[in-house]
Short mmCIF file of C-alpha atoms and ligand atoms in Angstrom, two decimals:
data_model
loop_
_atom_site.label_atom_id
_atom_site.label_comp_id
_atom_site.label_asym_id
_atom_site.label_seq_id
_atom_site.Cartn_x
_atom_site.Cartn_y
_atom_site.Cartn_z
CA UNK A 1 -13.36 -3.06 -45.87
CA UNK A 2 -13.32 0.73 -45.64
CA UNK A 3 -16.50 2.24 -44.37
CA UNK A 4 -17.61 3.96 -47.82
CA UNK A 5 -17.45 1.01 -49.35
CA UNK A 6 -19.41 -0.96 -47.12
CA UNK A 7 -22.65 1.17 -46.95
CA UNK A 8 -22.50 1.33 -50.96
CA UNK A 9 -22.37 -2.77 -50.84
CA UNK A 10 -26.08 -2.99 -50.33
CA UNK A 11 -25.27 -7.26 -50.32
CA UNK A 12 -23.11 -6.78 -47.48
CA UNK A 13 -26.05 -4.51 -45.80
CA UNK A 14 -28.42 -6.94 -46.48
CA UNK A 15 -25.98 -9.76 -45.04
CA UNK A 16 -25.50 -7.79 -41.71
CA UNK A 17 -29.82 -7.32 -41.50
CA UNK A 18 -29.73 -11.42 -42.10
CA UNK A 19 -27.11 -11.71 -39.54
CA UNK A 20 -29.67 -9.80 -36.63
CA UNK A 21 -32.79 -12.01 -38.02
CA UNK A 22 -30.56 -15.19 -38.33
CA UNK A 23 -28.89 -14.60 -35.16
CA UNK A 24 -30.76 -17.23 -32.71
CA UNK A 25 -30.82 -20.05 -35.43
CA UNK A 26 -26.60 -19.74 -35.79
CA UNK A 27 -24.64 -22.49 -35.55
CA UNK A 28 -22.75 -20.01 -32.90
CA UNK A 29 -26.05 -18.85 -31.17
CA UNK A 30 -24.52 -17.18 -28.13
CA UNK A 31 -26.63 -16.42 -25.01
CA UNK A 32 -28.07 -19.26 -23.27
CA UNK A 33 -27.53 -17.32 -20.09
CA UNK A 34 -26.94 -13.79 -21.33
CA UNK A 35 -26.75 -12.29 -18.00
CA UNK A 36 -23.21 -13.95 -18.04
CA UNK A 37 -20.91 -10.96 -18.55
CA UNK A 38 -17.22 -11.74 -20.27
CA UNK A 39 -14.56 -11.87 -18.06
CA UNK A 40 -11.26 -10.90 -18.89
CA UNK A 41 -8.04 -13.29 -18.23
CA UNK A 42 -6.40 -12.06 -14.81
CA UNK A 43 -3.68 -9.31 -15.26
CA UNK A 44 0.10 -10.11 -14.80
CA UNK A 45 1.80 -6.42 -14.31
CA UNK A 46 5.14 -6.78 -14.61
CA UNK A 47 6.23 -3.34 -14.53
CA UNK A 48 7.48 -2.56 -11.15
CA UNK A 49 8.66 -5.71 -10.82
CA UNK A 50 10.84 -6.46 -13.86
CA UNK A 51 9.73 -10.35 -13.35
CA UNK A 52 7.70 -12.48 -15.33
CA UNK A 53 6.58 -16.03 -13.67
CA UNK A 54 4.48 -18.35 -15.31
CA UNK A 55 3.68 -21.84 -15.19
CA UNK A 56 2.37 -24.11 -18.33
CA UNK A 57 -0.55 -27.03 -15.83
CA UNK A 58 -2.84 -28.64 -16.36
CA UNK A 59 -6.38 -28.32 -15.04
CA UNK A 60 -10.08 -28.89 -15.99
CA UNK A 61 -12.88 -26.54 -17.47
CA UNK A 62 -16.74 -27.06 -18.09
CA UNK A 63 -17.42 -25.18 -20.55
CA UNK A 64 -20.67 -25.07 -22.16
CA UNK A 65 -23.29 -26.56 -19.23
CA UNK A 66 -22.12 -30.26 -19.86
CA UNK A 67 -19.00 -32.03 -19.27
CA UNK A 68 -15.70 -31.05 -17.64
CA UNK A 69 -12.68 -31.31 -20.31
CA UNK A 70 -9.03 -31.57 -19.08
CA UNK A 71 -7.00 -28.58 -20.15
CA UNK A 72 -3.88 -26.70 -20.00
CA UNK A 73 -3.42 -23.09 -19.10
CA UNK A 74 -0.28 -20.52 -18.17
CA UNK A 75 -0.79 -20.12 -14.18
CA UNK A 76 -4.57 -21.53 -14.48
CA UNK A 77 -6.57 -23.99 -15.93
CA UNK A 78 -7.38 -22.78 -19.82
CA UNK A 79 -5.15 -19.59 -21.37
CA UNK A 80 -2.74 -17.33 -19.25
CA UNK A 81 -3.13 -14.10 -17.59
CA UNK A 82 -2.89 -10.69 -19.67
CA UNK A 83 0.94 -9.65 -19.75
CA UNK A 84 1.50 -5.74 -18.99
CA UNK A 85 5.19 -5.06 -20.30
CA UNK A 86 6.72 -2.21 -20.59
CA UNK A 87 10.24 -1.74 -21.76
CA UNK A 88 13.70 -2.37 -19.90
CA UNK A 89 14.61 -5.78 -18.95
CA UNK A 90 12.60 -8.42 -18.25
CA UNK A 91 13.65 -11.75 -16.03
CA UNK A 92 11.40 -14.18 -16.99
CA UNK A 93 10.83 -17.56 -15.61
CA UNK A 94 8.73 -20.27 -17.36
CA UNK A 95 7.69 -23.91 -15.62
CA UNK A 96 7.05 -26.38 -16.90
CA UNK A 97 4.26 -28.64 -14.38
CA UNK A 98 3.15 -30.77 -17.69
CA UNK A 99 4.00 -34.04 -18.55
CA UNK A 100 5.14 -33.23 -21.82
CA UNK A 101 7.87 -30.51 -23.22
CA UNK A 102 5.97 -26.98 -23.85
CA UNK A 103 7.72 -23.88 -24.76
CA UNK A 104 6.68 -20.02 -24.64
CA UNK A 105 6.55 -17.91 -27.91
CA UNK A 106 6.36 -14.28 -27.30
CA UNK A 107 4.40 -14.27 -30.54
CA UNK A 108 5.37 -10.41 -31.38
CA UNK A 109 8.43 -9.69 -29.25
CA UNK A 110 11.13 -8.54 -30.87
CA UNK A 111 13.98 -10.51 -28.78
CA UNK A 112 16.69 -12.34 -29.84
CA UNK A 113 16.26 -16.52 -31.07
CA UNK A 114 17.51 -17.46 -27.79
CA UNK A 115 14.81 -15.72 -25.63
CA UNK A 116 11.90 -16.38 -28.94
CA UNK A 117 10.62 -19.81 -27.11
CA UNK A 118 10.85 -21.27 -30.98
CA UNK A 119 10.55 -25.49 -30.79
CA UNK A 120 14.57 -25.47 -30.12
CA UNK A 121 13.76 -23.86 -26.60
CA UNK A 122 11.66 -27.12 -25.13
CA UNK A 123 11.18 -26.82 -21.47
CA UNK A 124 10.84 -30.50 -19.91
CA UNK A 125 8.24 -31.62 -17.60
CA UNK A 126 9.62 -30.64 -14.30
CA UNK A 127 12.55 -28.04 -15.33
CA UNK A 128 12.09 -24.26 -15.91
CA UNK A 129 13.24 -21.82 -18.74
CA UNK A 130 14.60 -18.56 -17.65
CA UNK A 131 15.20 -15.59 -20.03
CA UNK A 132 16.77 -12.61 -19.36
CA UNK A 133 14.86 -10.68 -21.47
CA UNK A 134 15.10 -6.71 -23.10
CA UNK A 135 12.30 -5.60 -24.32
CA UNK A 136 12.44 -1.97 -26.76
CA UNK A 137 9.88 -2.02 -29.11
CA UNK A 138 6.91 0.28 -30.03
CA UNK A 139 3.41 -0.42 -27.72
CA UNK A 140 1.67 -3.35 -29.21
CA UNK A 141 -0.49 -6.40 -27.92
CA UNK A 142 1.17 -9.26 -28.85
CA UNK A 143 0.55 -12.65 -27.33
CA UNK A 144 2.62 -15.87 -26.22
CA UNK A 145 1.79 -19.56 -27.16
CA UNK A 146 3.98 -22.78 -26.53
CA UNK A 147 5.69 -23.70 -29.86
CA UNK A 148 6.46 -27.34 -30.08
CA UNK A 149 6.78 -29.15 -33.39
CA UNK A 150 3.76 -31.16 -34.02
CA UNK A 151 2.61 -30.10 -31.06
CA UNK A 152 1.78 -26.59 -31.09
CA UNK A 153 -2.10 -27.06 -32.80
CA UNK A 154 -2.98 -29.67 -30.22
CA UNK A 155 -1.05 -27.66 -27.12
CA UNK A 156 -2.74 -24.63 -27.95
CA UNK A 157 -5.93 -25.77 -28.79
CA UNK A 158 -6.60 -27.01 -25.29
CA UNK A 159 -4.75 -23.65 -23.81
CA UNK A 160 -1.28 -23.00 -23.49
CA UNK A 161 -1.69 -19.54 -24.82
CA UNK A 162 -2.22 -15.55 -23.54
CA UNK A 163 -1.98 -12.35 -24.40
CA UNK A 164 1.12 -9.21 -23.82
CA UNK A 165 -0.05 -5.51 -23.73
CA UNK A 166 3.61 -3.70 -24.45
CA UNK A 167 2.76 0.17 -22.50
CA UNK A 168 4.85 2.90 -22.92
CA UNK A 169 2.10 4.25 -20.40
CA UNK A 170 1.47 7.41 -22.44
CA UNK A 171 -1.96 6.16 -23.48
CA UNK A 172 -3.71 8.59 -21.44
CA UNK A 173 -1.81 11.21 -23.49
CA UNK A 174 -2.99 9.59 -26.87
CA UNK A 175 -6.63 9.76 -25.46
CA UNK A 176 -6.82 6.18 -25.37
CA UNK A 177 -8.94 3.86 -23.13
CA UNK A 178 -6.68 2.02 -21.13
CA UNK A 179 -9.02 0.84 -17.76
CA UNK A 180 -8.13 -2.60 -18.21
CA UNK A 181 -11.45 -4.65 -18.68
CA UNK A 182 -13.29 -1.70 -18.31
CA UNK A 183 -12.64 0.30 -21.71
CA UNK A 184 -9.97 -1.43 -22.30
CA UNK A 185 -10.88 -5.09 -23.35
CA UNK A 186 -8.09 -7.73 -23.99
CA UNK A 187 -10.69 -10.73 -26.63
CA UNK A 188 -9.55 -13.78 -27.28
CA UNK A 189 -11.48 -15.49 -30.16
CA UNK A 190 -11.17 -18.86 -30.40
CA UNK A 191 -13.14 -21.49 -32.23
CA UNK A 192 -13.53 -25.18 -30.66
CA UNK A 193 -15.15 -28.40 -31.29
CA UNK A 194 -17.13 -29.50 -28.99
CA UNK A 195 -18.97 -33.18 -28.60
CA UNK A 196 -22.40 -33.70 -27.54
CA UNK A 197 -21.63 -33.82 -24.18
CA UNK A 198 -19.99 -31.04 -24.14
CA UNK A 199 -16.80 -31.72 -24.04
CA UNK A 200 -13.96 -29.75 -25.98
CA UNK A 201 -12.43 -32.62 -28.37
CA UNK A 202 -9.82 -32.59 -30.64
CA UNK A 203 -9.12 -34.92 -33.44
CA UNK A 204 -8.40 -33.65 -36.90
CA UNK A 205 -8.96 -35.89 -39.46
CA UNK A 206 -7.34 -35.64 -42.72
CA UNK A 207 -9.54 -32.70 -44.23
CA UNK A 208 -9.22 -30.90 -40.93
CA UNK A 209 -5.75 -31.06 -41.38
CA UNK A 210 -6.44 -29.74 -44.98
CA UNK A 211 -8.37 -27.12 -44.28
CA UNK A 212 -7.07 -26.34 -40.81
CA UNK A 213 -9.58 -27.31 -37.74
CA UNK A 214 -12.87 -25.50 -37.36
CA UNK A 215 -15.26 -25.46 -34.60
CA UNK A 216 -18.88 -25.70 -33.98
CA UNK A 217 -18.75 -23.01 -30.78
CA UNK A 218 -17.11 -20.08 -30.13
CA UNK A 219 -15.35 -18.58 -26.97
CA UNK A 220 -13.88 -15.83 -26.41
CA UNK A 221 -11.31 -15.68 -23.32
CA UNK A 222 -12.62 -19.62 -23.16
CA UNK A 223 -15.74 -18.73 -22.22
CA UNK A 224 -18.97 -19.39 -24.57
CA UNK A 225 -21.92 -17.11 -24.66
CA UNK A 226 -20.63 -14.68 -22.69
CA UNK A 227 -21.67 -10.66 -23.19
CA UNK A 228 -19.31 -7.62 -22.94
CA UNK A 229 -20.67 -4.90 -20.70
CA UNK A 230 -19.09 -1.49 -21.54
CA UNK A 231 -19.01 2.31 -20.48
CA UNK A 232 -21.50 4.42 -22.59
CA UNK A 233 -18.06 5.90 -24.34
CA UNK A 234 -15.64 5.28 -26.34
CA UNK A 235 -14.25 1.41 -26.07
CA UNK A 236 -10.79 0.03 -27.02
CA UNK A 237 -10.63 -3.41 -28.45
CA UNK A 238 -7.70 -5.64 -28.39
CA UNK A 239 -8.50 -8.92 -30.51
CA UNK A 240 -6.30 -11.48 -31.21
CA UNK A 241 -7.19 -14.18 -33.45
CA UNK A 242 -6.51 -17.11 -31.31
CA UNK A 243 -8.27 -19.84 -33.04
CA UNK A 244 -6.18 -23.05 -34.65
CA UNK A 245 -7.62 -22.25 -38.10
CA UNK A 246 -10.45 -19.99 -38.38
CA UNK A 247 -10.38 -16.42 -40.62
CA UNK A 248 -13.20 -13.81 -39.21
CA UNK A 249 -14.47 -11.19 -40.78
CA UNK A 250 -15.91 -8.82 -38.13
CA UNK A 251 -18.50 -6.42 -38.05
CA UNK A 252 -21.38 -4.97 -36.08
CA UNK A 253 -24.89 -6.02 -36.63
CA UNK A 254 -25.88 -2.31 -36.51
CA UNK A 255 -22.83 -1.51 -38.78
CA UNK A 256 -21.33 0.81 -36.16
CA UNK A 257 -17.33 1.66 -37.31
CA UNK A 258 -14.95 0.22 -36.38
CA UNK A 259 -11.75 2.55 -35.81
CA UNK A 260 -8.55 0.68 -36.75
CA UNK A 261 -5.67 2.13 -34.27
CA UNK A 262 -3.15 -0.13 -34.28
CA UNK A 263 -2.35 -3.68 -35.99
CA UNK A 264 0.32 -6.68 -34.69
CA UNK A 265 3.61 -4.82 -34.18
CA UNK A 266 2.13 -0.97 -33.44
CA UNK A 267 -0.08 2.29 -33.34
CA UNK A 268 -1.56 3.45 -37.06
CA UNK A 269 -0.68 7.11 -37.66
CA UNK A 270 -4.59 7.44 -38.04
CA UNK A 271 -7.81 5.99 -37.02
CA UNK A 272 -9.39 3.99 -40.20
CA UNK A 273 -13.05 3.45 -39.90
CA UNK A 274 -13.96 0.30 -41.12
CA UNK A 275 -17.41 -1.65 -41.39
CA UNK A 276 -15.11 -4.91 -41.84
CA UNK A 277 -12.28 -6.28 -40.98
CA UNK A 278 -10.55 -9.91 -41.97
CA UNK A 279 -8.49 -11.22 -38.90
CA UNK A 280 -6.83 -14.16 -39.52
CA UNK A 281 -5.13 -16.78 -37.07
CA UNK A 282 -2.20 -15.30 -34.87
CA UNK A 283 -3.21 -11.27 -35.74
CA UNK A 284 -4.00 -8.81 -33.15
CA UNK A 285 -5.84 -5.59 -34.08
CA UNK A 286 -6.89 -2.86 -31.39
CA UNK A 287 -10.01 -1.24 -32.42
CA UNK A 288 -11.64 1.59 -30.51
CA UNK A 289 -15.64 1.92 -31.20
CA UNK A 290 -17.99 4.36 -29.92
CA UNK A 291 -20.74 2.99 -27.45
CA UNK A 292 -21.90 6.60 -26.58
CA UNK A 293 -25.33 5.74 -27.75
CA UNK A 294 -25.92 3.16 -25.28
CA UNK A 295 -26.76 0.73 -28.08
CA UNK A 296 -26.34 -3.08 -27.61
CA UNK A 297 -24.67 -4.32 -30.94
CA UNK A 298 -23.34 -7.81 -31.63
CA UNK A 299 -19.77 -8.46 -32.99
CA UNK A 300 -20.46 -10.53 -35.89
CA UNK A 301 -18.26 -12.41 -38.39
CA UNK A 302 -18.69 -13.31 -42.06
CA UNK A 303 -20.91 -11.17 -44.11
CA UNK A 304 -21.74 -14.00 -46.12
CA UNK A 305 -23.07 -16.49 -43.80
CA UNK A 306 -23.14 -14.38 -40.23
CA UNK A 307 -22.49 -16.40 -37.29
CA UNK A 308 -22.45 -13.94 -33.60
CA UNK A 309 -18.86 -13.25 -32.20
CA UNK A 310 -19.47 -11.29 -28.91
CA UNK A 311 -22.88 -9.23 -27.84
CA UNK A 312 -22.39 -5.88 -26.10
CA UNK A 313 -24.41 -4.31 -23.73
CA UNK A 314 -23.91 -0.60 -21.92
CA UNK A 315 -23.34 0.00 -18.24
CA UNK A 316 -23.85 3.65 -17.76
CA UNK A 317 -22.48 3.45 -14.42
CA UNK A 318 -19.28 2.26 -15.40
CA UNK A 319 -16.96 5.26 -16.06
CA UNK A 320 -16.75 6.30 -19.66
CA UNK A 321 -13.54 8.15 -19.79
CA UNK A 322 -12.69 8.59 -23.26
CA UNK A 323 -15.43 10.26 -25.40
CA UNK A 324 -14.67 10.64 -28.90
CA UNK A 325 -12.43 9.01 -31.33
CA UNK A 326 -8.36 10.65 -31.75
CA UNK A 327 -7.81 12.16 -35.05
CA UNK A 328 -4.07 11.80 -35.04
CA UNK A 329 -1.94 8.62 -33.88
CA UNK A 330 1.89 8.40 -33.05
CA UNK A 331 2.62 5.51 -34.54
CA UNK A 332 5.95 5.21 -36.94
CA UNK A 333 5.54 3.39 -39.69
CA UNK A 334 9.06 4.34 -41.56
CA UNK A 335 9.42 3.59 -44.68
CA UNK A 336 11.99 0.66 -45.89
CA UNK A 337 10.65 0.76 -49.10
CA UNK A 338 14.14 0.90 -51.42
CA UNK A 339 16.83 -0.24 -49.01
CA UNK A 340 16.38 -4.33 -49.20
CA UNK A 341 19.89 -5.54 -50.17
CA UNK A 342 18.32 -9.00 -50.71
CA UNK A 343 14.68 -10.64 -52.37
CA UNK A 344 13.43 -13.58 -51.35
CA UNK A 345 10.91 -16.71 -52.67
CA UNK A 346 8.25 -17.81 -49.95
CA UNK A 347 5.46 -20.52 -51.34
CA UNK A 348 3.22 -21.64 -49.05
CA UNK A 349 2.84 -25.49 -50.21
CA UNK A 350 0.04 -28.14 -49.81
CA UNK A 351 0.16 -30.22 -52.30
CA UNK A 352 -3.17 -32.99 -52.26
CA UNK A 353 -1.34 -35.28 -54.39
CA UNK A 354 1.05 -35.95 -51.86
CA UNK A 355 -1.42 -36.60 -49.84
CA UNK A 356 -3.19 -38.83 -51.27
CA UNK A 357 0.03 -41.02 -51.46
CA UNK A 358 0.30 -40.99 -47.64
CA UNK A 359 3.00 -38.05 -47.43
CA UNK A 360 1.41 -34.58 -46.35
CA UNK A 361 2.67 -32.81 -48.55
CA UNK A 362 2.77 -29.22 -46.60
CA UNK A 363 5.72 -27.50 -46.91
CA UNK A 364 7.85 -24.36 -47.70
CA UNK A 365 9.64 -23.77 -51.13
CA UNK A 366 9.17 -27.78 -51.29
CA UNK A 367 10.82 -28.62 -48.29
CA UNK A 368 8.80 -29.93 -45.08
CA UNK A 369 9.92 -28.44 -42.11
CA UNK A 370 13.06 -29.75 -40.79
CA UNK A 371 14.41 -28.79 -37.16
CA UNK A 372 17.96 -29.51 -38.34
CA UNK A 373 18.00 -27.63 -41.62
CA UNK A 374 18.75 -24.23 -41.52
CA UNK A 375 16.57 -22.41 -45.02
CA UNK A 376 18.68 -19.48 -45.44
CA UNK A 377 20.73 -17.14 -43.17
CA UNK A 378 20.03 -13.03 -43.06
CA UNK A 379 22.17 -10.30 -42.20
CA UNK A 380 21.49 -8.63 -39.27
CA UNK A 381 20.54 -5.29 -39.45
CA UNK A 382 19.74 -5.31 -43.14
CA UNK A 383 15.80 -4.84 -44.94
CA UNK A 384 14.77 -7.56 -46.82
CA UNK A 385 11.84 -7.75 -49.50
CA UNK A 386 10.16 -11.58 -49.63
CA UNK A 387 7.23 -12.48 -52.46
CA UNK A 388 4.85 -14.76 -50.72
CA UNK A 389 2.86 -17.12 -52.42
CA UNK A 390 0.00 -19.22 -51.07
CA UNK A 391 -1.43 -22.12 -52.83
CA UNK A 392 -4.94 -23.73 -52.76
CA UNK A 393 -6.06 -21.74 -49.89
CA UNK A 394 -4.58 -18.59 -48.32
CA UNK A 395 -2.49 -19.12 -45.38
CA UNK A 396 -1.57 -16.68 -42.82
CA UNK A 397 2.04 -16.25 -42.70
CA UNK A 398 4.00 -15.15 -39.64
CA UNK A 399 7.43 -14.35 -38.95
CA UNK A 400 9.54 -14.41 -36.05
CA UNK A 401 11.77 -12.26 -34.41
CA UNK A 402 10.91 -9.14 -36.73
CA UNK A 403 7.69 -6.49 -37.48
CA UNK A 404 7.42 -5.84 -41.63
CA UNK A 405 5.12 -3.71 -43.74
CA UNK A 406 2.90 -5.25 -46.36
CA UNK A 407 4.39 -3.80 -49.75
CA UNK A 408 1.30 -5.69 -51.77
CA UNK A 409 -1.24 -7.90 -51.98
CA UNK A 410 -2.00 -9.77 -55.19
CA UNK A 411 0.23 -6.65 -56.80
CA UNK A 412 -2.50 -3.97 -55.08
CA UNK A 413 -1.76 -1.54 -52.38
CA UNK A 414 -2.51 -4.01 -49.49
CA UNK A 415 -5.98 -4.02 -47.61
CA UNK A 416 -6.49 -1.21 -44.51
CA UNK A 417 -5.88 -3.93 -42.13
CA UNK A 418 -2.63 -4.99 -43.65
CA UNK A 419 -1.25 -1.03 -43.70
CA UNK A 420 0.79 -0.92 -40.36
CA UNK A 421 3.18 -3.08 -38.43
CA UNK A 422 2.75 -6.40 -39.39
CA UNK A 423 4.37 -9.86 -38.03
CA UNK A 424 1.22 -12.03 -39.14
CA UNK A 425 -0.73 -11.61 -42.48
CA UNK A 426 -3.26 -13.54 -44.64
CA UNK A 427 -1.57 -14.11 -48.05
CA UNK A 428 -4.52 -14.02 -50.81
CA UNK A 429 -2.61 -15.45 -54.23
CA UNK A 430 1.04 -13.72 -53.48
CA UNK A 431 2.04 -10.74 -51.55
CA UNK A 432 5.51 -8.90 -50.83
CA UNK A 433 6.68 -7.63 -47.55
CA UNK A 434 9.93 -5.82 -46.43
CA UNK A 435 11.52 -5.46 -43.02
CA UNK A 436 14.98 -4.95 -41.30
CA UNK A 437 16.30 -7.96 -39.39
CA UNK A 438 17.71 -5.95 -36.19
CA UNK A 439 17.41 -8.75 -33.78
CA UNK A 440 19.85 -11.70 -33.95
CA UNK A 441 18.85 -15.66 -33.81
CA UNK A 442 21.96 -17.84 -34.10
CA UNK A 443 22.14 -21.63 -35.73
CA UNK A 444 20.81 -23.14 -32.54
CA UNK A 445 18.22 -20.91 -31.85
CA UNK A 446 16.90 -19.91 -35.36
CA UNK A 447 13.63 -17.77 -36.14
CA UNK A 448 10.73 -19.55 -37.57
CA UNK A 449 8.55 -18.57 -40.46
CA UNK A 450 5.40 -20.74 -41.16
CA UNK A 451 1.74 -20.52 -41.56
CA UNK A 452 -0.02 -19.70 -38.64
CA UNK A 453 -2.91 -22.30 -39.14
CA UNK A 454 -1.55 -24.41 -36.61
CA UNK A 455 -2.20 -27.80 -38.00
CA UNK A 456 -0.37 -26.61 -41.62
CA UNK A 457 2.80 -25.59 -39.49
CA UNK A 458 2.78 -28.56 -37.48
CA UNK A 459 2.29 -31.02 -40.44
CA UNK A 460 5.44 -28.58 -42.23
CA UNK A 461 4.51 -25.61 -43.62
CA UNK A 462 7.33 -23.95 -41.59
CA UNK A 463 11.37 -23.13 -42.00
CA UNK A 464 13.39 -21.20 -40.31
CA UNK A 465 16.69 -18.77 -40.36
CA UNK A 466 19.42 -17.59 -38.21
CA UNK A 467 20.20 -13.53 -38.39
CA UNK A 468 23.69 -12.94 -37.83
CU1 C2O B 501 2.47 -17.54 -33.09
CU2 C2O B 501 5.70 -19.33 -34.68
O1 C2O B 501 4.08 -18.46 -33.88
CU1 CU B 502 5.72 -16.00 -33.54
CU1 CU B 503 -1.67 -22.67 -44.19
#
């Protein structure tokens, strides 16, 4: 929500005043040891390098106070290190030290369907998966998951997920924080379920699988009640909304802005303040927000029934380069608006009935997803317009292999979040997007095209294409 209207909502004021009273009582109380200060995932730099190594193990975390739970992780024991990347090519090399087949997304890359990671490119336990990857695309933080039919909820539930900064390294041109971890924080917001010892569990029953799994505590870079400590500046958020299920709806407790720079596949062309802002599973947004006054607010979510995200607290000795918020942005949004040679139907389908017979009735158009059925084929190089609709619930839907624009949203100028490059987007009733399909994806290694609440695509809310 833009910033105007938020202050004129005096519910939504009244929420965020709850939210600071509320805050211990929360389901989501944070801050049994707030000393604990957030710690972002290690950094991966591949750019003098050209190489990318990682390697999907297992291992073991604790953590709330209780007990340990067994886990997966990209190089460590829960999540993978932050990805720099920077144009030009990219060997990459993924192992596999699991016992079961994982693969690795890149969840925003715009590479061909043989380098995508997609549940035709399994790696078994044991073997490795090497891409020769190029990367040319626009800066962006995007983020890599392993992708295996049926398996991708459960897989990256209990880790097998990270994040990719793409730099063109001109940020300190664009007046942008880019200290990694200092101004520059990489979140990962994840909700999990967690038993009353502790333990992380997962076991969806059949309304979980409905609704998509929620849990009772949060983490954010897998790590629960942990507090941000910032420059007193100006601080650059990249979120990514790596939960199974959950929607946010962030704000600050003290209703500070939030300044909108860039969404999933780019930069904005301007800053939108906004008090706040609907992130749903698989979408990255980098927000920059203005701790100059030393303040300590909490990152909240839902105005309707506030539960605490992530507290912040100032370190005035920590350097605060970066001291007031860019007018302009360089971000190119083009407009394809005109040139689709081709419309398509998209409905997002769960049906209960089915169900309730035993069949799970999630699927796209009516068909479940089917590794050996190809849904339709696209021409590369040519802009498409698709009309999305979601039924009972709305369902984030992502695309691979391509960035779009948001045309509408149940037929209205989409919402401020939804106005730049998009690959992930929550469909309310219907919405239409556009893109061009410049990257290729061939019969064997197709794109996908699913809702990104993990437990719909994995029970079939997904199809995919080739792009030839
Ligand atoms: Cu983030 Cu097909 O996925
Ligand atoms: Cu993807
Ligand atoms: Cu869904």
């Amino acid at each position: 929500m833009k910033r105007r209207q938020f202050l004129s909502s005096s519910a939504a004021a009244l929420a965020a005043t709850a939210a600071l009273l509320h805050w211990p009582a929360r389901a989501f109380a944070q801050a049994q040891t707030p000393e604990v200060r957030l710690a972002m995932p290690p950094l991966l730099d591949t750019r003098t390098t050209g190489r990318l190594s990682l390697q999907a193990q297992s291992g073991s975390r604790s953590f709330l106070s209780g007990a340990a739970t067994p886990t997966a992780g990209f190089n460590q024991d829960y999540l993978g290190p932050t990805i720099i990347l920077k144009n030009g090519d990219l060997a990459a090399e993924v192992a596999n030290a699991l016992k079961v087949p994982v693969s690795a997304h890149w969840h925003g890359l715009l590479v061909p369907g043989e380098h995508d990671g997609s549940p035709h490119l399994p790696i078994a336990p044991g073997e490795s998966w090497q891409p020769e990857m190029h990367i040319a695309q626009d800066p962006a933080t995007v983020w890599y998951h392993s992708h295996i039919h049926e398996r991708t909820a459960e897989q990256v539930y209990f880790g097998l997920a990270g994040v990719i900064h793409v730099t063109d390294g001109d940020d300190d041109a664009r007046g942008f924080p880019s200290a990694y971890g200092v101004d520059d924080l990489t979140l990962v917001l994840q909700d999990r379920r967690f038993d009353d010892a502790g333990r992380m569990v997962y076991n969806p029953s059949m309304m979980d699988v409905m609704h998509g799994l929620v849990g009772n505590r949060l983490l954010v870079n897998g790590q629960a009640g942990a507090t941000a400590v910032v420059p007193q500046g100006i601080v650059r958020l990249r979120i990514l909304n790596g939960s199974n299920a959950r929607v946010y709806t962030l704000f600050f407790d003290d209703t500070r802005p939030m300044h909108l720079v860039a969404t999933d596949g780019g930069y904005l062309q301007a800053p939108i303040a906004l008090d706040t802002l609907t992130l749903a599973p698989g979408e990255r947004v980098e927000l920059l927000v203005d701790m100059s006054d030393g303040g300590a607010p909490v990152l909240m979510s839902d105005p309707d029934q506030p539960y605490g995200v992530l507290p912040f607290a100032v370190d005035a000795s920590l350097p605060a380069r970066i001291a007031r918020v860019p007018e302009q942005l360089d971000g190119v949004l083009g407009d394809l608006a005109g040139s689709e040679v081709e419309t398509r139907e998209v409905s997002l389908e769960m049906g209960m009935g089915g169900m309730m017979m035993g069949s799970r009735g999630f699927a796209i158009n009516g068909r479940p997803y089917d590794m050996a059925r190809i849904d339709f084929a696209v021409a590369q190089g040519t802009v498409e317009r698709w009309h999305i609709r979601s039924t009972m619930v709305a369902h984030p839907f992502h695309v691979h292999g391509v960035r779009f624009r948001v045309l509408s949203e149940n037929g209205a100028p989409p919402r401020p979040e939804n106005t730049g490059w998009k690959d992930t987007f929550l469909v309310p009733d219907e919405a239409e997007i556009i893109a061009r399909f410049d990257q290729p994806a061939r019969h064997e290694t197709p794109y996908m095209f699913h809702c990104h609440v993990l437990e719909h695509e994995d029970a079939g809310m997904m199809g995919q294409f080739t792009v030839t």
